[in-house]
Structures are given as C-alpha cells and as structure tokens.
Amino acid sequence: MTTTVGQYLSARLGQIGLKHHFAVAGDFNLILLDELLAEGSTKQIYSCNELNCGYSAEGYGRANGAAAMVVTFSVGALSAMNAIGSAYAENVPVIIVSGAPNTNDHGSGHLLHHTLGNTNYGYQAEMMRHITCATEVIFSADNAPQQIDNAIRTALRERKPAYIEIPCNLANAACAAPGPVSSLLSEPAADPASLEAALEETGRFLYARDKVVLLVGSRMRASGVIDLLPALADRMGCAVTVMAAAKGFFPEDHPAYRGVYWGEVSSPGAQEIVEGADGILCLGPIFNDYATVGWRATLKPENTLLADLHGITVNGRVFEGFSIRQYLEALSARAPRRAGSAETPRQPLPTIAPAPRDARLTNDEMTRQINALVDGNTTLTAETGDSWFNAVRMDLPGGAKVESEMQWGSIGWSVPAALGGALAAPDRRHVLMVGDGSFQLTAQEVAQMVRYELPIIIFLVNNHGYVIEIKIHDGPYNYIKNWDYAGLIAAFNAEDGHGLGLRATTAGELAGAIEQAKANTRGPTLIECDLDRSDCTETLVKWGTKVAAANSRAPKVN
Ligand code: TPU
C-alpha cells in the first residue's frame, strides 16, 4: 500500500473536508501540483500572486474550518507570509505547503535561483516557524506521512496555520498510504477533573452575581461552537452582546441580543449593559487596542469570566485541559438562570431614512441599501476602514454572517478572502465592502472571481483616500491616485469574462446597480460607490480620535 508524498498530502486534504486548494505555480512546486491534480481530492484554484493566495485560503478556512495553499520557494512563500500572519492572528488553520530545493542541493554548496544567494536553505522554515503552530521540513519520503499528519493535526487542534516544505524531487517519491483520518480529526478528551473544577468555579461566579451578560468575541469562530450560543443564552435567560470583530456571531433577531459592545462606539445601550453587569462571560474575546478603543473600554477582571479556546480564567483561577466546546456543552446543561441583565431592553439602531433617487450618494444611503440586500443567507465581508463601522451598524437578519480581520487588520485582505469564502460556501450570497485604498493592494484577484464565475457583489467605497488614516492621523500619505475602478472589470473580463463594473453617484444609480448585480450570476459585480471624502461614520471619527490618542502616549520616563 504505497502512494506518493504529493498524493498522500492530497488525500489528507480531501479527507479533512477540503474541496479546493489554492496555488501559484513555480519550478520548485510543479511536480507537487501535478501530484495534487492526479490524486484529485481537491480542486486546484489559481491565484494572481501568493499574498492573494494566502488571503483566499484564510477566507476559505473561515467558511470551511480549514484550507490549504501551495507556493514555490522563497519568492512565493515569503510573499505569502503576511497572509499566514493573518491566519495565525485570526485563528484560521491554513496549511501552507511550499516546494523547496532538490534534496541533493541541501548542504552541497550549490547556489540556487529563488534563494537569498547563499547556500543555507533553512531560512524559510525558520521564518515560518514564528507564524505557524507546526513547521515540517520533509527530507525523506519515508518520514513524510508522519510529518504531513503532524502539521495538519496540529493546525486543526490549535486553530492556527501550519507549514509543510516538500523538496521538488520528493513530491512524486513513494511513501506509505494514509491510515484512518480520525487520527487527524479527533479532539483530545477533556481532562474530567479540570473541566469539573472549572464548571464548579463558574457556578460560584454565576451564583454570586445578579446581572450576568454574555460577551461573544471573534475567537469563537475558530472554536466552531457559535451554534451553541443561542441554547446557552436561552438557559441562562441573560442578555447577549458581541464584540465588533464578532458581529453576526449571535443571531440579531434572538430576543437576548443587545448589540455590539465596543466601548464608546457600542450599539445604543450595549455599553451600559456590559459595563453595568457584575458578571461578564467573555467567550473567545480579543481585547486589543482597537477593541478597547485605545485601552479605554477595559472590563474589571473581578467581574469577568474569560473562556478561551483551551481553558478558562475565573475568580482568579485558571483551568485548562479541555476545549471551549467541551466547556460550553457542559455549561449549557447546568448553568443557572441569570436573567437580570435581560430586563434592560435592546435599544433600536438609528434608522436611516431612504434618500431621494437623484440625491448625491452618501455613506448612510449606501449602508442602508447594502443592509437591505443582506438576507439570512448572506456573508458580508468588511475590509479595514470605514467598512468595519458600516458593517457594525447594520441590522442583520438571523443567519447573516460577517467576516472581518480586526486583529491582523491588513488592508487588501478582503478581496481574496471574499473569493475564498465564496468558493467554500457557494450556496450563500457573498457581499464585500472594501475601501479604495485597501482595494488597490489586491485588486487583481477580482480577475480570479471572473475566471471562476463567482457572483460576489463588491461595493467599492471610493471615498478618495485612506479615510480611516485621515481620521487617526492626517498627512499627504493618506491621499491616493484615483482609479477607474468600475472600468477595471472590462480589463479583467478580456474576451470571455462575465464580470460587471458599475458606478453609482446617486441613490437611484446605486439601487439600479444592485438590481443588476443580483441578476449577474456568472461573475462578480463591482459597484463603485462615489462618496465625498469627508463622508464617513461618526463612530469612525470618535474611535479614530481615541486610538490616535493611545498611539501618541509619550514614552514613560524612569
Ligand atoms: O474607508 P477607508 O477610506 O478608511 O478605507 P480605505 O480607502 O481602504 O483606506 C484604508 C487605509 C488604511 C491604511 C493605509 N488602513 N490601514 N492602513 C495601514 C495599513 C497599511 N498596510 C497594510 C498592509 N495594512 C494596513 N492596515
């Protein structure tokens, strides 16, 4: 029972539930790509460059639970590192596989192309080690099965990216065939003593408090247990809020929902509920400077229970040895009713009155129309910039999903990530909001949406500059060259594409463009929304001022 190293990898990717892998070809990975095609468990999807390839995989992994990508040595892998950093920061298991020099060239003193120009070829793995949870450099086909399995298993358990390096002359070398995939997928059993102690301490915490609230954070996506939250909320009867990066992680039409908690820029009433609570169950939160509005929205540790992916902290004690799934499943069966916080009703979001059809397009009107487009089957991807704030203020139907990248915050992420998400979940409607500045980083990936006929609706928010940066700290570096964004689509279509590029300067033009986008099922529709540069959300300005103040704190003097 033998296979080849490349086909072993290919079979494993299919067995863990992938239907696609992303790739950019290069001479160090061509044989590997052939092996993946020959085994055929996953479809090969091509990216314009390795950064986009990584972001596409990251977006795919969010929707599908894991993803894989294949790049060539150095010139490919080093470009992908920003995206792998994103997958690490955002807890997405992306398996990055790099082709590598022929085994005979390692340690030979041979100088190879695509390298730094010295003869030590270990540097790429050393760099990857810092941004992955497992780094496997394969030097013998015999060891490849264990090494591939270890990388994939660790990525799935840690919810982080993992790195596999395959020399170009080993991709088609013979190795043992795969064993049962359960060895990669099975979750370690919870330590019963630690889990029981954690639940008892949780009980002591909850019984001593009247106003308990659930605060859902973005690491809950990685936990794969978002679906457990409504049952926990029903049992406890308490209010539920979400952090900005977890917008949409709890159904907004559920009676317990009280909005987004984001310090001073929270949804109406949410700050009072969270900061007025004496028990806050923080589920998978990331309390960074952005989430705390420049360290201003910090919760009292004595009032919080912190549940993370592999343990909890409560009443000054730490319990580990179980997953957040195991903890929440057990808690949902025995948590006490704590309905005090739910007595405060949800305050409605400010409504935006429809603009007349011939009125100049505004940020408010654009957001109102996009919100109306979002149904329970929509995934809305929101790029860094005012798109975050526009997504956060939307009123979402149950089932709608939002994807944002608020920990890593790398502009350009959203275009390839939306492509990855659309491939992973073809039955959903995919809507992308991206600013002009961000779009310029990864714009060419729209060509792959054309190629793969993905009907993603792109709202290109042309507010003529890096408005989020203008609000944080202004300078000449925040003003960019304007492009004919809608016009790009004709170039990407070339002779055979079905993409649509439209431009809206009035409310009526936007409404018409959205109707055309809905009808265009064989490719992306990019709607360039032309806005005044000064036209942005109030929350962006308020938040930007506070984050800028935190950034400009003077150094402490001893
Ligand atoms: O809505 P708006 O105008 O703020 O969005 P746009 O036009 O996409 O501008 C985003 C501006 C921005 C920058 C330049 N936001 N963050 N940055 C800093 C930055 C630079 N490079 C990377 C890769 N990521 C970043 N976040």
Coordinates of C-alpha atoms and ligand atoms in Angstrom, one line a residue:
M1 CA 0.0 0.0 0.0
T2 CA 2.0 3.0 -1.2
T3 CA 1.3 6.3 -2.7
T4 CA 3.5 9.4 -3.4
V5 CA 4.3 12.2 -1.0
G6 CA 2.2 14.7 -3.1
Q7 CA -0.7 12.3 -3.4
Y8 CA -0.6 11.5 0.3
L9 CA -0.9 15.2 1.1
S10 CA -3.7 15.5 -1.5
A11 CA -5.7 12.6 0.0
R12 CA -5.4 14.1 3.5
L13 CA -6.6 17.5 2.3
G14 CA -9.7 15.8 0.9
Q15 CA -10.2 13.7 4.0
I16 CA -10.3 16.7 6.3
G17 CA -13.1 18.2 4.3
L18 CA -11.4 20.5 1.8
K19 CA -12.9 20.7 -1.7
H20 CA -10.3 23.1 -3.0
H21 CA -6.7 24.2 -2.6
F22 CA -5.1 27.5 -3.7
A23 CA -1.9 27.6 -5.7
V24 CA 0.6 29.7 -7.6
A25 CA 3.0 27.6 -9.8
G26 CA 6.8 27.8 -9.6
D27 CA 9.5 25.4 -10.6
F28 CA 10.0 24.1 -7.1
N29 CA 6.3 23.0 -6.8
L30 CA 5.4 21.9 -10.3
I31 CA 5.7 18.2 -9.6
L32 CA 3.7 18.7 -6.4
L33 CA 1.0 20.4 -8.3
D34 CA 0.9 17.5 -10.8
E35 CA 0.6 15.0 -7.9
L36 CA -2.3 17.0 -6.4
L37 CA -4.1 17.1 -9.7
A38 CA -3.5 13.4 -10.3
E39 CA -4.9 12.4 -6.9
G40 CA -7.7 14.9 -7.4
S41 CA -9.5 15.0 -4.0
T42 CA -9.4 18.8 -4.1
K43 CA -9.8 21.2 -7.0
Q44 CA -6.8 23.4 -7.8
I45 CA -7.6 27.1 -7.7
Y46 CA -5.1 29.6 -9.1
S47 CA -4.3 33.0 -7.6
C48 CA -2.7 36.0 -9.2
N49 CA 0.1 36.1 -6.5
E50 CA 1.0 34.4 -3.3
L51 CA -0.3 37.1 -0.9
N52 CA -3.7 36.8 -2.5
C53 CA -3.4 33.0 -2.5
G54 CA -2.9 33.2 1.3
Y55 CA -5.8 35.5 1.9
S56 CA -8.0 33.4 -0.3
A57 CA -7.0 30.4 1.8
E58 CA -7.7 32.4 5.0
G59 CA -11.2 33.3 3.8
Y60 CA -11.9 29.8 2.7
G61 CA -10.8 28.4 6.1
R62 CA -13.1 30.8 7.9
A63 CA -16.1 29.3 6.0
N64 CA -14.9 25.8 5.8
G65 CA -12.9 25.2 9.0
A66 CA -9.5 24.7 7.3
A67 CA -7.8 25.5 4.0
A68 CA -4.6 24.7 2.0
M69 CA -2.3 26.5 -0.3
V70 CA 0.7 25.6 -2.4
V71 CA 3.5 28.1 -3.3
T72 CA 7.0 28.0 -4.6
F73 CA 10.2 28.5 -2.6
S74 CA 11.1 32.0 -1.2
V75 CA 9.7 34.2 -4.0
G76 CA 6.3 32.6 -3.3
A77 CA 6.4 31.7 0.3
L78 CA 7.9 35.0 1.5
S79 CA 5.1 36.9 -0.3
A80 CA 2.5 34.7 1.4
M81 CA 3.8 35.4 4.9
N82 CA 1.6 38.4 5.5
A83 CA -1.5 36.2 4.9
I84 CA -0.1 33.4 7.1
G85 CA 0.4 36.1 9.8
S86 CA -3.3 36.9 9.3
A87 CA -4.3 33.2 9.6
Y88 CA -2.3 33.0 12.8
A89 CA -3.7 36.2 14.3
E90 CA -7.2 35.3 13.3
N91 CA -7.0 31.6 14.3
V92 CA -7.6 30.0 10.9
P93 CA -6.0 26.6 10.2
V94 CA -4.3 27.3 6.8
I95 CA -1.9 24.5 5.6
I96 CA 0.8 26.3 3.6
V97 CA 2.9 23.9 1.5
S98 CA 6.0 25.2 -0.2
G99 CA 8.0 23.5 -2.8
A100 CA 11.7 23.5 -2.0
P101 CA 15.2 22.8 -3.4
N102 CA 16.1 19.3 -4.5
T103 CA 17.4 17.3 -1.5
N104 CA 20.8 16.9 -3.3
D105 CA 21.3 20.6 -3.2
H106 CA 20.9 21.0 0.6
G107 CA 24.3 21.1 2.2
S108 CA 26.0 20.8 -1.2
G109 CA 27.2 24.4 -1.5
H110 CA 25.2 24.7 -4.8
L111 CA 23.9 28.2 -5.4
L112 CA 20.2 28.2 -6.4
H113 CA 17.9 30.7 -8.1
H114 CA 14.9 32.0 -6.0
T115 CA 17.1 32.0 -2.9
L116 CA 18.8 34.7 -0.9
G117 CA 22.0 33.9 -2.7
N118 CA 23.7 31.9 0.0
T119 CA 23.7 28.2 0.3
N120 CA 21.7 27.6 3.5
Y121 CA 18.2 26.8 2.5
G122 CA 16.8 26.5 6.0
Y123 CA 15.8 30.2 6.4
Q124 CA 12.3 29.9 5.0
A125 CA 11.3 27.3 7.5
E126 CA 12.9 29.3 10.3
M127 CA 10.8 32.3 9.3
M128 CA 7.7 30.2 9.0
R129 CA 8.2 28.8 12.5
H130 CA 7.2 32.1 14.0
I131 CA 3.9 32.4 12.2
T132 CA 2.7 28.8 12.3
C133 CA 2.0 26.2 15.0
A134 CA 3.9 23.4 13.3
T135 CA 6.8 23.5 10.8
E136 CA 7.6 20.3 9.0
V137 CA 10.5 20.2 6.6
I138 CA 10.5 16.9 4.7
F139 CA 13.8 15.4 3.8
S140 CA 12.8 11.8 3.3
A141 CA 9.7 10.3 1.7
D142 CA 9.6 7.7 4.4
N143 CA 9.0 10.3 7.1
A144 CA 6.6 12.4 5.0
P145 CA 3.3 10.7 6.2
Q146 CA 4.0 11.4 9.9
Q147 CA 5.2 14.9 9.2
I148 CA 2.3 15.8 7.0
D149 CA -0.1 14.3 9.5
N150 CA 1.5 16.2 12.4
A151 CA 1.3 19.5 10.6
I152 CA -2.4 19.0 9.7
R153 CA -3.4 17.6 13.1
T154 CA -1.7 20.4 15.0
A155 CA -3.3 23.1 12.8
L156 CA -6.7 21.7 13.3
R157 CA -6.3 21.4 17.0
E158 CA -4.6 24.7 17.6
R159 CA -6.7 26.6 15.0
K160 CA -3.5 28.1 13.6
P161 CA -1.7 27.8 10.3
A162 CA 1.0 25.0 9.7
Y163 CA 3.9 24.8 7.3
I164 CA 5.0 21.8 5.2
E165 CA 8.1 22.1 3.0
I166 CA 8.5 19.5 0.2
P167 CA 11.7 19.3 -1.9
C168 CA 10.9 19.2 -5.6
N169 CA 12.4 15.7 -6.0
L170 CA 10.3 14.2 -3.2
A171 CA 6.8 15.3 -4.4
N172 CA 6.5 12.2 -6.5
A173 CA 8.6 9.8 -4.4
A174 CA 6.9 6.7 -3.0
C175 CA 5.7 6.7 0.6
A176 CA 3.1 4.8 2.8
A177 CA -0.6 5.2 2.1
P178 CA -2.7 7.2 4.6
G179 CA -4.3 5.5 7.6
P180 CA -7.7 6.5 9.1
V181 CA -8.2 10.2 9.0
S182 CA -9.8 10.1 12.5
S183 CA -6.2 10.4 13.8
L184 CA -6.2 13.9 12.5
L185 CA -9.7 14.9 13.3
S186 CA -10.4 13.5 16.7
E187 CA -10.5 16.0 19.5
P188 CA -8.5 15.1 22.6
A189 CA -10.8 14.1 25.5
A190 CA -11.3 16.7 28.2
D191 CA -9.5 16.2 31.5
P192 CA -12.5 15.4 33.6
A193 CA -11.1 16.8 36.9
S194 CA -10.1 20.1 35.4
L195 CA -13.4 20.5 33.5
E196 CA -15.4 19.7 36.6
A197 CA -13.4 22.2 38.7
A198 CA -13.9 24.8 36.0
L199 CA -17.7 24.3 36.0
E200 CA -17.8 24.4 39.8
E201 CA -15.9 27.7 39.9
T202 CA -18.1 29.0 37.1
G203 CA -21.1 28.1 39.2
R204 CA -19.7 30.0 42.2
F205 CA -19.0 33.0 39.9
L206 CA -22.6 33.0 38.5
Y207 CA -24.5 32.4 41.7
A208 CA -22.7 35.3 43.3
R209 CA -23.9 37.7 40.6
D210 CA -27.2 39.2 39.5
K211 CA -26.5 40.9 36.3
V212 CA -24.8 38.4 34.0
V213 CA -24.2 39.1 30.3
L214 CA -22.6 37.0 27.6
L215 CA -19.9 38.9 25.5
V216 CA -19.0 37.0 22.3
G217 CA -15.6 37.5 20.8
S218 CA -14.0 36.7 17.5
R219 CA -12.1 33.6 18.6
M220 CA -15.4 31.9 18.8
R221 CA -15.2 31.5 15.0
A222 CA -12.2 29.2 15.4
S223 CA -13.9 27.2 18.2
G224 CA -16.7 26.1 15.8
V225 CA -19.2 26.4 18.6
I226 CA -21.0 29.6 17.6
D227 CA -24.1 27.4 17.1
L228 CA -24.2 26.5 20.8
L229 CA -24.7 30.1 21.9
P230 CA -28.4 30.5 21.5
A231 CA -29.1 27.4 23.7
L232 CA -26.8 28.8 26.4
A233 CA -28.5 32.2 26.2
D234 CA -31.9 30.5 26.4
R235 CA -30.9 28.5 29.5
M236 CA -29.4 31.5 31.3
G237 CA -32.0 34.0 30.2
C238 CA -29.4 36.7 30.2
A239 CA -28.5 39.4 27.7
V240 CA -26.0 38.7 24.9
T241 CA -23.7 41.2 23.3
V242 CA -20.9 40.7 20.7
M243 CA -17.6 42.4 20.2
A244 CA -17.2 44.3 16.9
A245 CA -14.9 41.6 15.4
A246 CA -17.7 39.1 16.2
K247 CA -20.5 41.0 14.6
G248 CA -23.1 38.4 13.5
F249 CA -21.8 35.6 15.7
F250 CA -25.1 35.7 17.6
P251 CA -28.4 35.9 15.8
E252 CA -29.5 39.5 16.0
D253 CA -33.2 38.5 15.8
H254 CA -32.8 36.5 19.0
P255 CA -34.7 38.1 22.0
A256 CA -31.5 38.0 24.1
Y257 CA -29.4 40.1 21.6
R258 CA -28.5 43.6 22.9
G259 CA -26.0 44.8 20.2
V260 CA -22.3 45.3 19.7
Y261 CA -20.1 46.2 22.7
W262 CA -17.3 48.4 21.6
G263 CA -16.7 50.8 24.4
E264 CA -17.8 54.3 23.5
V265 CA -18.7 53.3 19.9
S266 CA -21.1 50.5 21.0
S267 CA -24.5 50.0 19.6
P268 CA -27.1 52.0 21.5
G269 CA -27.4 50.7 25.1
A270 CA -24.8 47.9 24.8
Q271 CA -22.1 49.7 26.7
E272 CA -24.4 50.3 29.7
I273 CA -25.4 46.6 29.7
V274 CA -21.9 45.3 29.6
E275 CA -20.2 47.8 31.9
G276 CA -23.2 47.7 34.3
A277 CA -23.1 43.9 34.6
D278 CA -21.4 42.3 37.6
G279 CA -20.7 39.1 35.7
I280 CA -19.4 39.2 32.1
L281 CA -18.9 35.8 30.4
C282 CA -16.3 36.7 27.8
L283 CA -16.3 33.9 25.2
G284 CA -13.3 33.9 22.9
P285 CA -12.6 37.7 23.2
I286 CA -9.6 39.6 21.8
F287 CA -9.2 42.7 23.9
N288 CA -6.6 44.6 21.8
D289 CA -6.2 48.4 21.4
Y290 CA -8.8 48.6 18.6
A291 CA -11.4 46.6 20.6
T292 CA -10.9 48.6 23.7
V293 CA -11.0 51.9 21.8
G294 CA -7.4 52.7 22.7
W295 CA -7.4 50.9 26.1
R296 CA -10.5 52.9 27.3
A297 CA -13.0 50.1 27.4
T298 CA -11.3 47.7 29.9
L299 CA -13.5 45.5 31.9
K300 CA -12.9 44.9 35.6
P301 CA -11.1 41.5 36.0
E302 CA -13.2 40.6 39.1
N303 CA -16.4 40.9 37.0
T304 CA -15.2 38.8 34.1
L305 CA -15.0 35.1 33.3
L306 CA -12.7 34.6 30.4
A307 CA -13.3 31.5 28.2
D308 CA -10.7 30.9 25.6
L309 CA -10.1 28.1 23.1
H310 CA -8.3 25.8 25.5
G311 CA -9.3 26.9 29.0
I312 CA -11.0 29.4 31.3
T313 CA -10.0 32.1 33.8
V314 CA -12.5 32.8 36.6
N315 CA -12.3 34.2 40.2
G316 CA -8.5 34.5 39.8
R317 CA -8.1 30.8 38.9
V318 CA -7.1 29.2 35.6
F319 CA -8.4 25.9 34.3
E320 CA -7.1 24.1 31.2
G321 CA -7.2 20.7 29.6
F322 CA -10.5 21.0 27.8
S323 CA -11.8 22.8 24.7
I324 CA -14.2 25.6 24.7
R325 CA -16.7 23.3 23.0
Q326 CA -16.4 20.8 25.9
Y327 CA -16.8 23.6 28.4
L328 CA -19.8 25.3 26.7
E329 CA -21.6 22.0 26.1
A330 CA -21.3 21.1 29.8
L331 CA -22.2 24.7 30.9
S332 CA -25.2 24.7 28.7
A333 CA -26.5 21.7 30.6
R334 CA -26.1 23.1 34.1
A335 CA -25.7 26.9 34.0
P336 CA -28.1 28.7 36.4
R337 CA -30.7 31.1 35.2
R338 CA -29.4 34.6 35.4
A339 CA -31.9 36.9 33.7
G340 CA -31.2 40.2 35.4
S341 CA -29.4 41.8 32.5
A342 CA -32.2 40.9 30.1
E343 CA -34.6 43.2 31.9
T344 CA -32.9 46.1 30.0
P345 CA -34.5 46.0 26.6
R346 CA -32.5 46.3 23.3
Q347 CA -32.3 49.8 22.1
P348 CA -33.1 50.2 18.4
L349 CA -30.3 51.1 16.0
P350 CA -30.6 54.6 14.5
T351 CA -32.7 54.2 11.3
I352 CA -31.5 55.8 8.1
A353 CA -34.3 57.4 6.0
P354 CA -34.1 56.5 2.3
A355 CA -32.6 59.3 0.2
P356 CA -34.4 60.6 -2.9
R357 CA -33.3 58.8 -6.1
D358 CA -31.5 61.7 -7.5
A359 CA -29.7 62.7 -4.3
R360 CA -25.9 62.6 -4.2
L361 CA -24.9 59.2 -2.9
T362 CA -23.9 59.3 0.8
N363 CA -22.2 56.8 3.1
D364 CA -25.5 56.5 5.1
E365 CA -27.6 55.8 2.0
M366 CA -25.0 53.3 0.7
T367 CA -25.0 51.5 4.0
R368 CA -28.8 51.5 4.1
Q369 CA -29.1 49.9 0.7
I370 CA -26.4 47.3 1.4
N371 CA -28.1 46.4 4.7
A372 CA -31.4 45.9 2.8
L373 CA -29.5 43.5 0.4
V374 CA -28.2 41.3 3.3
D375 CA -30.5 38.4 4.0
G376 CA -30.2 35.4 6.2
N377 CA -28.1 33.6 3.6
T378 CA -25.6 36.4 3.1
T379 CA -21.9 36.5 4.1
L380 CA -20.8 40.2 4.3
T381 CA -17.0 40.6 4.2
A382 CA -15.9 44.0 5.6
E383 CA -12.4 45.4 5.0
T384 CA -10.4 47.5 7.3
G385 CA -11.6 51.1 7.2
D386 CA -15.0 52.7 7.4
S387 CA -16.4 49.4 6.1
W388 CA -15.9 48.0 9.6
F389 CA -18.0 50.7 11.1
N390 CA -20.7 50.4 8.4
A391 CA -20.9 46.7 8.9
V392 CA -21.1 47.0 12.7
R393 CA -24.1 49.4 12.5
M394 CA -26.1 47.1 10.2
D395 CA -29.3 45.4 11.5
L396 CA -28.7 41.8 10.4
P397 CA -31.3 39.1 9.9
G398 CA -30.6 35.8 11.7
G399 CA -28.3 33.6 9.6
A400 CA -26.4 36.6 8.1
K401 CA -22.6 36.3 8.6
V402 CA -19.9 39.0 8.8
E403 CA -16.2 38.4 8.2
S404 CA -13.7 41.0 9.3
E405 CA -10.0 40.8 10.2
M406 CA -9.7 43.2 13.1
Q407 CA -6.8 41.6 14.9
W408 CA -4.4 41.5 11.9
G409 CA -6.0 44.4 10.0
S410 CA -4.1 44.1 6.8
I411 CA -5.6 46.2 4.1
G412 CA -6.2 44.2 0.9
W413 CA -7.2 41.1 2.8
S414 CA -10.9 41.3 1.9
V415 CA -10.8 40.8 -1.8
P416 CA -9.1 37.4 -1.9
A417 CA -10.7 36.4 1.4
A418 CA -14.2 37.0 -0.1
L419 CA -13.2 34.9 -3.1
G420 CA -12.1 32.1 -0.7
G421 CA -15.3 32.4 1.2
A422 CA -17.4 32.2 -2.0
L423 CA -15.7 29.0 -3.1
A424 CA -16.2 27.5 0.3
A425 CA -19.8 28.4 0.6
P426 CA -21.2 28.6 -3.0
D427 CA -24.8 28.5 -1.8
R428 CA -24.6 31.7 0.1
R429 CA -24.8 35.3 -1.3
H430 CA -21.4 37.0 -0.9
V431 CA -21.2 40.7 -0.4
L432 CA -17.9 42.6 0.0
M433 CA -17.4 46.2 1.3
V434 CA -13.9 47.5 0.6
G435 CA -12.4 51.0 0.5
D436 CA -10.5 52.3 -2.4
G437 CA -7.2 52.3 -0.6
S438 CA -7.5 48.7 0.5
F439 CA -8.7 47.6 -2.9
Q440 CA -5.5 48.9 -4.6
L441 CA -3.4 46.2 -2.7
T442 CA -5.1 43.1 -4.1
A443 CA -7.4 44.4 -6.9
Q444 CA -6.2 41.8 -9.4
E445 CA -7.8 39.0 -7.5
V446 CA -11.2 40.2 -9.0
A447 CA -9.8 38.6 -12.2
Q448 CA -10.0 35.2 -10.5
M449 CA -13.6 35.9 -9.4
V450 CA -14.2 36.5 -13.1
R451 CA -12.3 33.3 -14.0
Y452 CA -14.2 31.1 -11.5
E453 CA -17.5 32.9 -12.3
L454 CA -18.2 33.8 -8.6
P455 CA -21.1 36.2 -8.3
I456 CA -19.6 38.3 -5.5
I457 CA -21.1 41.7 -5.2
I458 CA -18.3 44.2 -4.4
F459 CA -19.1 47.6 -3.0
L460 CA -16.0 49.6 -3.8
V461 CA -16.3 52.5 -1.4
N462 CA -14.5 55.3 -3.3
N463 CA -14.1 58.0 -0.7
H464 CA -10.9 59.2 -2.3
G465 CA -8.3 58.2 0.2
Y466 CA -7.3 56.4 3.3
V467 CA -10.2 58.0 5.3
I468 CA -9.6 55.8 8.4
E469 CA -6.0 57.1 8.5
I470 CA -7.1 60.6 7.8
K471 CA -9.2 60.4 10.9
I472 CA -6.4 58.9 13.0
H473 CA -3.5 61.0 11.8
D474 CA -3.7 63.1 8.7
G475 CA -0.9 63.8 6.2
P476 CA -0.1 63.7 2.5
Y477 CA 0.5 60.0 2.6
N478 CA -3.2 59.4 3.1
Y479 CA -4.2 60.6 -0.4
I480 CA -4.0 58.1 -3.2
K481 CA -4.2 58.1 -7.0
N482 CA -7.8 57.7 -8.2
W483 CA -8.6 54.7 -10.4
D484 CA -11.5 54.0 -12.8
Y485 CA -12.5 51.1 -10.5
A486 CA -15.7 50.2 -12.4
G487 CA -13.7 50.3 -15.6
L488 CA -11.2 47.7 -14.4
I489 CA -13.8 45.0 -14.8
A490 CA -13.7 45.3 -18.6
A491 CA -9.9 44.7 -18.5
F492 CA -10.4 41.6 -16.2
N493 CA -13.2 40.2 -18.4
A494 CA -11.0 40.4 -21.5
E495 CA -12.5 38.1 -24.2
D496 CA -14.5 35.7 -22.1
G497 CA -15.5 37.1 -18.7
H498 CA -18.9 37.9 -17.2
G499 CA -17.9 40.5 -14.6
L500 CA -19.9 43.7 -14.4
G501 CA -18.4 47.1 -13.4
L502 CA -20.9 49.8 -12.4
R503 CA -20.6 53.3 -10.9
A504 CA -23.1 55.0 -8.6
T505 CA -23.0 58.7 -7.7
T506 CA -26.7 59.0 -6.7
A507 CA -29.0 56.9 -4.5
G508 CA -31.0 55.9 -7.6
E509 CA -27.9 54.7 -9.5
L510 CA -26.9 52.6 -6.6
A511 CA -30.4 51.0 -6.4
G512 CA -30.3 50.2 -10.1
A513 CA -26.7 48.8 -9.8
I514 CA -27.8 46.5 -7.0
E515 CA -30.6 45.1 -9.2
Q516 CA -28.2 44.5 -12.0
A517 CA -25.8 42.8 -9.6
K518 CA -28.5 40.4 -8.3
A519 CA -29.2 39.4 -11.9
N520 CA -25.5 38.8 -12.7
T521 CA -25.0 35.2 -11.7
R522 CA -21.9 34.3 -13.8
G523 CA -19.3 36.6 -12.3
P524 CA -18.6 39.4 -9.9
T525 CA -20.3 42.8 -10.0
L526 CA -18.2 45.7 -8.8
I527 CA -20.2 48.7 -7.8
E528 CA -18.0 51.8 -7.4
C529 CA -19.8 54.0 -4.8
D530 CA -18.5 57.5 -5.2
L531 CA -18.6 59.4 -1.9
D532 CA -17.2 62.7 -0.6
R533 CA -14.0 62.3 1.3
S534 CA -15.5 63.9 4.4
D535 CA -18.5 61.5 4.4
C536 CA -17.8 58.7 6.9
T537 CA -19.5 57.2 10.0
E538 CA -19.5 59.2 13.2
T539 CA -18.2 56.1 15.0
L540 CA -15.0 56.0 12.9
V541 CA -14.2 59.6 13.8
K542 CA -14.9 59.0 17.5
W543 CA -12.9 55.7 17.6
G544 CA -10.1 57.1 15.4
T545 CA -9.6 60.0 17.8
K546 CA -9.3 57.7 20.8
V547 CA -7.0 55.2 19.1
A548 CA -4.8 58.1 17.9
A549 CA -4.5 59.3 21.5
A550 CA -3.4 55.9 22.7
N551 CA -0.8 55.7 19.9
S552 CA 0.6 59.1 20.8
R553 CA 1.2 58.4 24.5
A554 CA 4.6 59.8 25.4
P555 CA 7.3 57.3 26.5
K556 CA 7.4 56.7 30.3
V557 CA 10.4 58.3 31.9
N558 CA 12.0 56.3 34.8
Ligands
TPU1 O1 -12.9 53.6 4.4 P1 -11.4 54.0 4.2 O2 -11.3 55.1 3.3 O3 -10.8 54.2 5.6 O4 -10.7 52.7 3.6 P2 -9.5 52.6 2.6 O5 -9.7 53.5 1.4 O6 -9.4 51.2 2.2 O7 -8.2 53.0 3.4 C1 -7.6 52.2 4.3 C2 -6.4 53.0 4.8 C3 -5.6 52.2 5.8 C4 -4.2 52.1 5.8 C5 -3.2 52.7 4.8 N1 -6.0 51.5 6.9 N2 -5.0 51.0 7.5 N3 -3.9 51.3 6.9 C6 -2.5 50.9 7.3 C7 -2.1 49.7 6.7 C8 -1.1 49.6 5.7 N4 -0.7 48.5 5.1 C9 -1.4 47.3 5.4 C10 -1.0 46.1 4.7 N5 -2.4 47.3 6.3 C11 -2.7 48.4 7.0 N6 -3.7 48.4 7.8

